[in-house]
Structures are given as C-alpha cells and as structure tokens.
PDB file of C-alpha atoms in Angstrom:
ATOM      1  CA  MET A   1       0.000   0.000   0.000  1.00  0.00           C
ATOM      2  CA  GLU A   2       1.285   3.469  -0.869  1.00  0.00           C
ATOM      3  CA  ILE A   3       1.388   6.124   1.851  1.00  0.00           C
ATOM      4  CA  GLY A   4      -1.480   8.109   0.310  1.00  0.00           C
ATOM      5  CA  GLU A   5      -3.650   4.992   0.234  1.00  0.00           C
ATOM      6  CA  ILE A   6      -2.747   4.304   3.859  1.00  0.00           C
ATOM      7  CA  GLN A   7      -3.774   7.810   4.913  1.00  0.00           C
ATOM      8  CA  LYS A   8      -7.062   7.501   3.021  1.00  0.00           C
ATOM      9  CA  TRP A   9      -7.774   4.078   4.568  1.00  0.00           C
ATOM     10  CA  ILE A  10      -7.034   5.358   8.094  1.00  0.00           C
ATOM     11  CA  LYS A  11      -9.326   8.355   7.611  1.00  0.00           C
ATOM     12  CA  HIS A  12     -12.140   6.103   6.364  1.00  0.00           C
ATOM     13  CA  PHE A  13     -11.726   3.401   9.016  1.00  0.00           C
ATOM     14  CA  TYR A  14     -11.468   5.830  11.931  1.00  0.00           C
ATOM     15  CA  GLY A  15     -14.222   7.988  10.425  1.00  0.00           C
ATOM     16  CA  GLU A  16     -16.652   5.068  10.260  1.00  0.00           C
ATOM     17  CA  ARG A  17     -16.238   4.681  14.004  1.00  0.00           C
ATOM     18  CA  GLY A  18     -16.452   8.376  14.835  1.00  0.00           C
ATOM     19  CA  TRP A  19     -12.789   8.466  15.868  1.00  0.00           C
ATOM     20  CA  ALA A  20     -11.652  10.928  13.195  1.00  0.00           C
ATOM     21  CA  SER A  21     -13.682  13.859  14.457  1.00  0.00           C
ATOM     22  CA  TYR A  22     -11.670  14.596  17.589  1.00  0.00           C
ATOM     23  CA  SER A  23     -10.068  18.031  17.893  1.00  0.00           C
ATOM     24  CA  PRO A  24      -6.351  18.451  17.217  1.00  0.00           C
ATOM     25  CA  PHE A  25      -5.652  18.743  20.958  1.00  0.00           C
ATOM     26  CA  ILE A  26      -7.372  15.442  21.695  1.00  0.00           C
ATOM     27  CA  ARG A  27      -5.634  13.806  18.724  1.00  0.00           C
ATOM     28  CA  VAL A  28      -2.241  14.996  20.006  1.00  0.00           C
ATOM     29  CA  GLY A  29      -3.107  13.458  23.373  1.00  0.00           C
ATOM     30  CA  PHE A  30      -3.796  10.124  21.688  1.00  0.00           C
ATOM     31  CA  LEU A  31      -0.570  10.465  19.709  1.00  0.00           C
ATOM     32  CA  MET A  32       1.421  11.061  22.901  1.00  0.00           C
ATOM     33  CA  GLU A  33      -0.244   8.082  24.578  1.00  0.00           C
ATOM     34  CA  GLU A  34       0.669   5.845  21.658  1.00  0.00           C
ATOM     35  CA  THR A  35       4.205   7.243  21.558  1.00  0.00           C
ATOM     36  CA  GLY A  36       4.567   6.239  25.203  1.00  0.00           C
ATOM     37  CA  GLU A  37       3.397   2.755  24.289  1.00  0.00           C
ATOM     38  CA  VAL A  38       6.086   2.616  21.590  1.00  0.00           C
ATOM     39  CA  ALA A  39       8.663   3.573  24.233  1.00  0.00           C
ATOM     40  CA  ARG A  40       7.394   0.813  26.516  1.00  0.00           C
ATOM     41  CA  ALA A  41       7.471  -1.722  23.660  1.00  0.00           C
ATOM     42  CA  VAL A  42      11.057  -0.748  22.745  1.00  0.00           C
ATOM     43  CA  ARG A  43      12.097  -1.104  26.379  1.00  0.00           C
ATOM     44  CA  SER A  44      10.454  -4.529  26.600  1.00  0.00           C
ATOM     45  CA  TYR A  45      12.147  -5.609  23.382  1.00  0.00           C
ATOM     46  CA  GLU A  46      15.592  -4.288  24.287  1.00  0.00           C
ATOM     47  CA  ILE A  47      15.950  -4.796  28.049  1.00  0.00           C
ATOM     48  CA  GLY A  48      12.746  -6.384  29.276  1.00  0.00           C
ATOM     49  CA  ARG A  49      10.500  -5.156  32.061  1.00  0.00           C
ATOM     50  CA  ASP A  50      11.997  -7.125  34.985  1.00  0.00           C
ATOM     51  CA  ARG A  51       8.687  -7.668  36.772  1.00  0.00           C
ATOM     52  CA  PRO A  52       8.157 -10.804  38.813  1.00  0.00           C
ATOM     53  CA  ASP A  53       4.406 -10.700  38.154  1.00  0.00           C
ATOM     54  CA  GLU A  54       4.870 -10.841  34.362  1.00  0.00           C
ATOM     55  CA  THR A  55       6.251 -13.506  32.085  1.00  0.00           C
ATOM     56  CA  THR A  56       8.592 -12.389  29.346  1.00  0.00           C
ATOM     57  CA  PRO A  57       7.064 -13.005  25.908  1.00  0.00           C
ATOM     58  CA  PRO A  58       9.260 -14.441  23.151  1.00  0.00           C
ATOM     59  CA  GLN A  59      11.264 -11.916  21.118  1.00  0.00           C
ATOM     60  CA  GLU A  60       8.990 -12.503  18.113  1.00  0.00           C
ATOM     61  CA  GLN A  61       5.945 -11.435  20.149  1.00  0.00           C
ATOM     62  CA  LEU A  62       7.784  -8.392  21.466  1.00  0.00           C
ATOM     63  CA  LYS A  63       8.539  -7.369  17.882  1.00  0.00           C
ATOM     64  CA  LEU A  64       4.881  -7.814  16.895  1.00  0.00           C
ATOM     65  CA  ASP A  65       3.858  -5.684  19.891  1.00  0.00           C
ATOM     66  CA  LEU A  66       6.303  -2.960  18.796  1.00  0.00           C
ATOM     67  CA  MET A  67       5.023  -3.108  15.231  1.00  0.00           C
ATOM     68  CA  GLU A  68       1.442  -2.719  16.470  1.00  0.00           C
ATOM     69  CA  GLU A  69       2.327   0.313  18.589  1.00  0.00           C
ATOM     70  CA  ILE A  70       4.221   1.946  15.717  1.00  0.00           C
ATOM     71  CA  GLY A  71       1.108   1.405  13.597  1.00  0.00           C
ATOM     72  CA  ASP A  72      -0.992   3.135  16.258  1.00  0.00           C
ATOM     73  CA  VAL A  73       1.377   6.119  16.152  1.00  0.00           C
ATOM     74  CA  LEU A  74       1.153   6.229  12.359  1.00  0.00           C
ATOM     75  CA  GLY A  75      -2.641   6.125  12.525  1.00  0.00           C
ATOM     76  CA  ASN A  76      -2.818   9.044  14.930  1.00  0.00           C
ATOM     77  CA  LEU A  77      -0.169  10.998  13.047  1.00  0.00           C
ATOM     78  CA  SER A  78      -2.067  10.442   9.811  1.00  0.00           C
ATOM     79  CA  LEU A  79      -5.301  11.730  11.336  1.00  0.00           C
ATOM     80  CA  LEU A  80      -3.541  14.759  12.809  1.00  0.00           C
ATOM     81  CA  ALA A  81      -2.037  15.592   9.421  1.00  0.00           C
ATOM     82  CA  ASP A  82      -5.443  15.157   7.820  1.00  0.00           C
ATOM     83  CA  LEU A  83      -7.012  17.643  10.254  1.00  0.00           C
ATOM     84  CA  TYR A  84      -4.720  20.275   8.721  1.00  0.00           C
ATOM     85  CA  GLY A  85      -5.065  19.126   5.109  1.00  0.00           C
ATOM     86  CA  ILE A  86      -1.518  17.748   5.027  1.00  0.00           C
ATOM     87  CA  SER A  87      -0.783  14.513   3.236  1.00  0.00           C
ATOM     88  CA  LEU A  88       1.819  12.206   4.744  1.00  0.00           C
ATOM     89  CA  GLU A  89       3.608  12.333   1.411  1.00  0.00           C
ATOM     90  CA  GLU A  90       3.805  16.145   1.588  1.00  0.00           C
ATOM     91  CA  ALA A  91       5.018  15.939   5.185  1.00  0.00           C
ATOM     92  CA  PHE A  92       7.742  13.470   4.281  1.00  0.00           C
ATOM     93  CA  THR A  93       8.804  15.507   1.244  1.00  0.00           C
ATOM     94  CA  ALA A  94       9.114  18.626   3.419  1.00  0.00           C
ATOM     95  CA  HIS A  95      11.101  16.637   5.989  1.00  0.00           C
ATOM     96  CA  LYS A  96      13.413  15.241   3.317  1.00  0.00           C
ATOM     97  CA  GLN A  97      14.020  18.678   1.785  1.00  0.00           C
ATOM     98  CA  LYS A  98      14.783  20.153   5.210  1.00  0.00           C
ATOM     99  CA  LEU A  99      17.349  17.445   5.938  1.00  0.00           C
ATOM    100  CA  LEU A 100      18.971  17.682   2.515  1.00  0.00           C
ATOM    101  CA  LYS A 101      19.251  21.449   2.836  1.00  0.00           C
ATOM    102  CA  ARG A 102      20.637  21.217   6.357  1.00  0.00           C
ATOM    103  CA  PHE A 103      23.123  18.428   5.789  1.00  0.00           C
ATOM    104  CA  SER A 104      24.081  18.723   2.092  1.00  0.00           C
ATOM    105  CA  PRO A 105      26.982  21.096   2.819  1.00  0.00           C
ATOM    106  CA  LEU A 106      28.395  18.513   5.213  1.00  0.00           C
ATOM    107  CA  LEU A 107      28.373  15.814   2.547  1.00  0.00           C
ATOM    108  CA  SER A 108      30.541  17.784   0.098  1.00  0.00           C
TER     109      SER A 108
END
C-alpha cells in the first residue's frame, strides 16, 4: 500500500467509528499516549521489564507488539495531518528537503 492509500484508509476506518472527528488537541493526546506505548514496547524488546508478576514473551511477540504500537502512532499521526489538510507524502517531502538542505553542505 502506498502512503497516500494508507492515509485515506485510516481516515475512512477511523471515520466510520467516529474516531476521526476529535479536535487536534485530543488527537495529540492520543498520539502522545501511543508514543509512550512505543517507548514501553522498545524497552520490553531491548531490556525487558523485569517484573516478577509478568512472564517475558518471546522476542517474536515483542517485535509484533512494537510493530502494532508503531502502527498506532502512524494512525494518529495520519489523522492529525489530515485535520490540517496535510498529506503524509507532503510531510515526508518537506522533511526530506529540510534534511537535505541542512546536511548537504556537510556531505561535500
């Protein structure tokens, strides 16, 4: 799936459930929550949680958990961009241009 198709699918899927109509401030809150879950998943994958009341899942499951959380971040980021009429492709292009401009002199 191309990034534009992904953004369109997310908007439709979340919209069908009434999840796409939240204000930007609420959406940012969801994004931060999901970002925290990515941090927790990375920690679990890299160093574990060291809790006697939890069993450590296999590494494959930890990777699937991380992938799921990254997907949640992408979903919320996509919806936030959509609230401002920004495509993920446009956002990435702007990011790429910024980095090339900033670091091109260093590569010469």
